[in-house]
Amino acid sequence: MKKILVLEDESNIRSFIVINLRRNGYEPIEAETGEQALEQLKVNPDICLGLLDVMLPGIDGFEVCRRIRASGSKMGIIMLTAKSQEIDKVTGLMTGADDYVTKPFSPAELTARVDALVRRLGVDEDEKARVEIVRGPFVLNTRNRTLEKNGQRLKLTQIEYLLVKLFMENPGKAMSREDILSAVWGDSFSGELKTVDVNIRRLRIKIEADPTEPEYLTTVWGYGYKWGY
Ligand code: CA
């Protein structure tokens, strides 16, 4: 069940929201103050979305939102606002909220906004899974054509990118030089198999801690290479 943070100081509004979320298959996590909300987020890092009331005793909902974003969280945030001035402030949106709902709101309206944002967040995650290949410390982003090792960007030539993509897409599979040559350079390329070795050597210098003792891109003697991770 998806966890949703409900930050609202007025208990009757809070229980109204909580009941509606439960009815729609969500697991509400309640907080009465901004401080409590931030505490709940620490205890429940899997909260996927927060409903944040603006007017609160102590730090207000905007401040909570700002702190959530400052922590690097990409969770969904819907502000619950009471007045039109608050909406102006939200649309100024320096705090990083995704949406807002004006009070008073109907259960149907709230549920529709929550469902829509949850769906959007889910789509983003699927999209990320399609775009990124993760193997050990490496993350290959096939949209930006970039490779990171332990979060550090490695500068690759286009050939090196294609090589590493081929290997990361086929972990553990031994690939012959011929296969590599035709996959990366194309069938019409009339170069020598040595081209593969030369480029693998260059790639290893970039991705391996010790290119003479490769840990990831290993040699299959008499045949070719394999991504061993
Ligand atoms: Ca309030």
Short mmCIF file of C-alpha atoms and ligand atoms in Angstrom, two decimals:
data_model
loop_
_atom_site.label_atom_id
_atom_site.label_comp_id
_atom_site.label_asym_id
_atom_site.label_seq_id
_atom_site.Cartn_x
_atom_site.Cartn_y
_atom_site.Cartn_z
CA MET A 1 0.00 0.00 0.00
CA LYS A 2 1.32 3.43 -0.89
CA LYS A 3 2.08 5.63 2.08
CA ILE A 4 0.81 9.19 2.05
CA LEU A 5 1.84 11.81 4.56
CA VAL A 6 -1.07 13.90 5.82
CA LEU A 7 0.12 17.11 7.47
CA GLU A 8 -2.84 19.02 8.85
CA ASP A 9 -3.24 20.62 12.26
CA GLU A 10 -7.04 20.65 12.33
CA SER A 11 -8.02 17.19 13.49
CA ASN A 12 -11.45 17.10 11.81
CA ILE A 13 -9.96 17.93 8.38
CA ARG A 14 -7.13 15.50 8.97
CA SER A 15 -9.45 12.60 9.80
CA PHE A 16 -11.64 13.49 6.80
CA ILE A 17 -8.56 13.18 4.55
CA VAL A 18 -7.33 10.04 6.30
CA ILE A 19 -10.66 8.26 5.91
CA ASN A 20 -10.81 9.11 2.23
CA LEU A 21 -7.27 7.97 1.56
CA ARG A 22 -7.89 4.66 3.34
CA ARG A 23 -11.07 4.16 1.37
CA ASN A 24 -9.02 4.55 -1.82
CA GLY A 25 -6.36 2.05 -0.87
CA TYR A 26 -3.67 4.34 0.52
CA GLU A 27 -1.93 4.15 3.87
CA PRO A 28 -2.08 7.58 5.52
CA ILE A 29 0.69 8.67 7.88
CA GLU A 30 -0.55 11.52 10.06
CA ALA A 31 1.26 14.59 11.32
CA GLU A 32 -0.12 17.55 13.22
CA THR A 33 2.84 19.90 12.87
CA GLY A 34 5.58 20.49 10.32
CA GLU A 35 8.15 19.20 12.77
CA GLN A 36 6.17 15.97 13.20
CA ALA A 37 5.86 15.62 9.43
CA LEU A 38 9.64 15.81 8.95
CA GLU A 39 10.05 13.28 11.76
CA GLN A 40 7.56 10.92 10.06
CA LEU A 41 9.48 11.20 6.79
CA LYS A 42 12.62 10.03 8.54
CA VAL A 43 10.80 7.03 10.02
CA ASN A 44 8.95 6.27 6.75
CA PRO A 45 11.36 6.98 3.89
CA ASP A 46 8.98 5.11 1.56
CA ILE A 47 6.29 7.80 1.77
CA CYS A 48 5.54 8.51 -1.89
CA LEU A 49 3.44 11.63 -1.54
CA GLY A 50 2.68 14.33 1.02
CA LEU A 51 -0.41 16.47 1.54
CA LEU A 52 0.86 19.58 3.29
CA ASP A 53 -1.40 22.11 4.92
CA VAL A 54 0.06 25.62 4.69
CA MET A 55 -1.15 27.33 7.86
CA LEU A 56 0.29 25.51 10.86
CA PRO A 57 1.58 26.31 14.31
CA GLY A 58 5.39 26.30 14.19
CA ILE A 59 6.97 25.98 10.73
CA ASP A 60 4.42 26.30 7.93
CA GLY A 61 3.68 23.92 5.05
CA PHE A 62 5.84 25.88 2.60
CA GLU A 63 8.83 25.52 4.90
CA VAL A 64 8.18 21.78 5.24
CA CYS A 65 8.01 21.52 1.44
CA ARG A 66 11.23 23.50 1.06
CA ARG A 67 13.04 21.26 3.56
CA ILE A 68 11.79 18.08 1.86
CA ARG A 69 13.14 19.30 -1.49
CA ALA A 70 16.37 20.51 0.12
CA SER A 71 16.93 16.94 1.32
CA GLY A 72 16.89 15.82 -2.34
CA SER A 73 13.54 14.01 -2.08
CA LYS A 74 11.52 13.67 -5.28
CA MET A 75 8.34 12.59 -3.48
CA GLY A 76 5.04 14.03 -4.68
CA ILE A 77 3.85 17.11 -2.81
CA ILE A 78 0.36 18.59 -2.84
CA MET A 79 -0.22 21.78 -0.85
CA LEU A 80 -3.54 22.24 0.93
CA THR A 81 -4.30 25.94 0.82
CA ALA A 82 -7.10 27.94 2.39
CA LYS A 83 -6.85 31.36 0.82
CA SER A 84 -6.30 32.78 -2.62
CA GLN A 85 -3.14 34.56 -1.41
CA GLU A 86 -1.73 31.18 -0.50
CA ILE A 87 -2.45 29.92 -3.99
CA ASP A 88 -0.55 32.89 -5.40
CA LYS A 89 2.36 31.90 -3.25
CA VAL A 90 2.12 28.29 -4.41
CA THR A 91 1.95 29.22 -8.05
CA GLY A 92 5.01 31.39 -7.42
CA LEU A 93 6.16 27.90 -6.45
CA MET A 94 9.64 28.45 -5.20
CA THR A 95 9.07 25.64 -2.75
CA GLY A 96 8.87 22.77 -5.22
CA ALA A 97 5.30 21.53 -4.72
CA ASP A 98 3.75 19.51 -7.57
CA ASP A 99 0.15 20.59 -7.10
CA TYR A 100 -2.24 22.31 -4.73
CA VAL A 101 -5.83 21.83 -3.60
CA THR A 102 -7.92 24.70 -2.20
CA LYS A 103 -10.03 24.20 0.91
CA PRO A 104 -12.79 23.30 1.17
CA PHE A 105 -12.38 20.36 -1.21
CA SER A 106 -14.55 17.32 -1.88
CA PRO A 107 -13.27 13.79 -1.27
CA ALA A 108 -13.54 13.11 -5.00
CA GLU A 109 -11.40 16.13 -5.87
CA LEU A 110 -8.70 15.22 -3.38
CA THR A 111 -8.61 11.58 -4.49
CA ALA A 112 -8.42 12.58 -8.15
CA ARG A 113 -5.40 14.82 -7.50
CA VAL A 114 -3.67 12.21 -5.37
CA ASP A 115 -4.28 9.43 -7.91
CA ALA A 116 -3.05 11.61 -10.77
CA LEU A 117 0.18 12.52 -9.00
CA VAL A 118 0.83 8.95 -7.83
CA ARG A 119 0.38 7.80 -11.41
CA ARG A 120 2.75 10.47 -12.70
CA LEU A 121 5.40 9.48 -10.15
CA GLY A 122 5.00 5.82 -11.17
CA VAL A 123 5.43 6.67 -14.84
CA ASP A 124 8.61 8.58 -14.01
CA GLU A 125 10.00 5.53 -12.25
CA ASP A 126 9.20 3.18 -15.14
CA GLU A 127 10.74 5.69 -17.51
CA LYS A 128 13.89 5.81 -15.42
CA ALA A 129 14.10 2.01 -15.38
CA ARG A 130 13.88 1.99 -19.18
CA VAL A 131 16.51 4.67 -19.63
CA GLU A 132 19.06 3.48 -17.06
CA ILE A 133 21.05 0.27 -17.00
CA VAL A 134 22.63 -0.36 -13.61
CA ARG A 135 25.46 -2.92 -13.17
CA GLY A 136 27.49 -2.85 -9.98
CA PRO A 137 28.89 0.65 -9.52
CA PHE A 138 27.97 1.65 -13.09
CA VAL A 139 24.92 3.52 -14.31
CA LEU A 140 24.51 3.87 -18.05
CA ASN A 141 21.97 6.45 -19.15
CA THR A 142 20.84 5.55 -22.65
CA ARG A 143 19.06 8.83 -23.21
CA ASN A 144 21.98 11.13 -22.35
CA ARG A 145 24.48 8.49 -23.51
CA THR A 146 26.46 8.91 -20.31
CA LEU A 147 28.20 6.51 -17.97
CA GLU A 148 28.72 7.00 -14.24
CA LYS A 149 30.85 4.95 -11.92
CA ASN A 150 30.04 5.44 -8.22
CA GLY A 151 28.20 8.60 -9.21
CA GLN A 152 31.17 10.04 -11.12
CA ARG A 153 30.69 10.79 -14.80
CA LEU A 154 33.21 9.07 -17.09
CA LYS A 155 34.01 10.74 -20.38
CA LEU A 156 33.52 8.30 -23.24
CA THR A 157 33.84 8.53 -27.00
CA GLN A 158 30.77 7.41 -28.95
CA ILE A 159 32.46 4.09 -29.78
CA GLU A 160 33.31 3.52 -26.13
CA TYR A 161 29.71 4.32 -25.19
CA LEU A 162 28.40 1.77 -27.71
CA LEU A 163 30.86 -0.82 -26.45
CA VAL A 164 29.95 -0.38 -22.82
CA LYS A 165 26.23 -0.40 -23.69
CA LEU A 166 26.64 -3.67 -25.57
CA PHE A 167 28.37 -5.26 -22.58
CA MET A 168 26.05 -3.87 -19.93
CA GLU A 169 23.06 -5.12 -21.90
CA ASN A 170 24.60 -8.60 -22.01
CA PRO A 171 26.12 -9.23 -18.58
CA GLY A 172 28.00 -12.48 -18.19
CA LYS A 173 27.81 -13.29 -21.90
CA ALA A 174 31.07 -14.01 -23.70
CA MET A 175 31.17 -12.07 -26.96
CA SER A 176 33.46 -12.76 -29.86
CA ARG A 177 35.45 -9.96 -31.47
CA GLU A 178 33.39 -10.51 -34.64
CA ASP A 179 30.15 -10.03 -32.74
CA ILE A 180 31.47 -6.90 -31.05
CA LEU A 181 32.76 -5.48 -34.31
CA SER A 182 29.46 -5.91 -36.11
CA ALA A 183 27.35 -4.71 -33.16
CA VAL A 184 29.35 -1.55 -32.54
CA TRP A 185 30.86 -0.64 -35.90
CA GLY A 186 28.23 -2.19 -38.10
CA ASP A 187 28.39 -5.02 -40.64
CA SER A 188 29.68 -2.78 -43.39
CA PHE A 189 32.79 -1.87 -41.40
CA SER A 190 35.76 -3.51 -43.03
CA GLY A 191 38.27 -2.82 -40.28
CA GLU A 192 40.31 -5.41 -38.47
CA LEU A 193 39.41 -7.29 -35.31
CA LYS A 194 42.35 -5.49 -33.70
CA THR A 195 40.16 -2.36 -33.67
CA VAL A 196 38.06 -4.06 -31.01
CA ASP A 197 41.09 -4.77 -28.83
CA VAL A 198 42.41 -1.25 -29.15
CA ASN A 199 39.10 0.27 -28.09
CA ILE A 200 38.57 -2.20 -25.26
CA ARG A 201 42.00 -1.28 -23.94
CA ARG A 202 41.07 2.42 -23.99
CA LEU A 203 37.71 1.73 -22.36
CA ARG A 204 39.36 -0.27 -19.59
CA ILE A 205 41.61 2.64 -18.73
CA LYS A 206 38.47 4.66 -18.07
CA ILE A 207 36.31 2.13 -16.25
CA GLU A 208 38.72 -0.19 -14.45
CA ALA A 209 40.65 0.62 -11.27
CA ASP A 210 43.54 -1.42 -12.71
CA PRO A 211 43.25 -1.83 -16.52
CA THR A 212 45.87 -4.61 -16.48
CA GLU A 213 43.73 -6.62 -14.01
CA PRO A 214 40.24 -5.85 -15.29
CA GLU A 215 37.42 -6.54 -12.87
CA TYR A 216 34.44 -5.68 -15.08
CA LEU A 217 35.40 -6.01 -18.70
CA THR A 218 37.29 -9.29 -18.76
CA THR A 219 39.05 -11.18 -21.53
CA VAL A 220 37.74 -14.53 -22.75
CA TRP A 221 40.99 -16.01 -24.06
CA GLY A 222 41.02 -16.98 -27.69
CA TYR A 223 37.50 -15.68 -28.17
CA GLY A 224 36.66 -12.17 -27.09
CA TYR A 225 35.39 -10.32 -24.05
CA LYS A 226 32.70 -10.37 -21.44
CA TRP A 227 31.12 -8.08 -18.88
CA GLY A 228 31.72 -9.98 -15.67
CA TYR A 229 29.53 -8.01 -13.32
CA CA B 1 -4.15 24.73 9.21
#
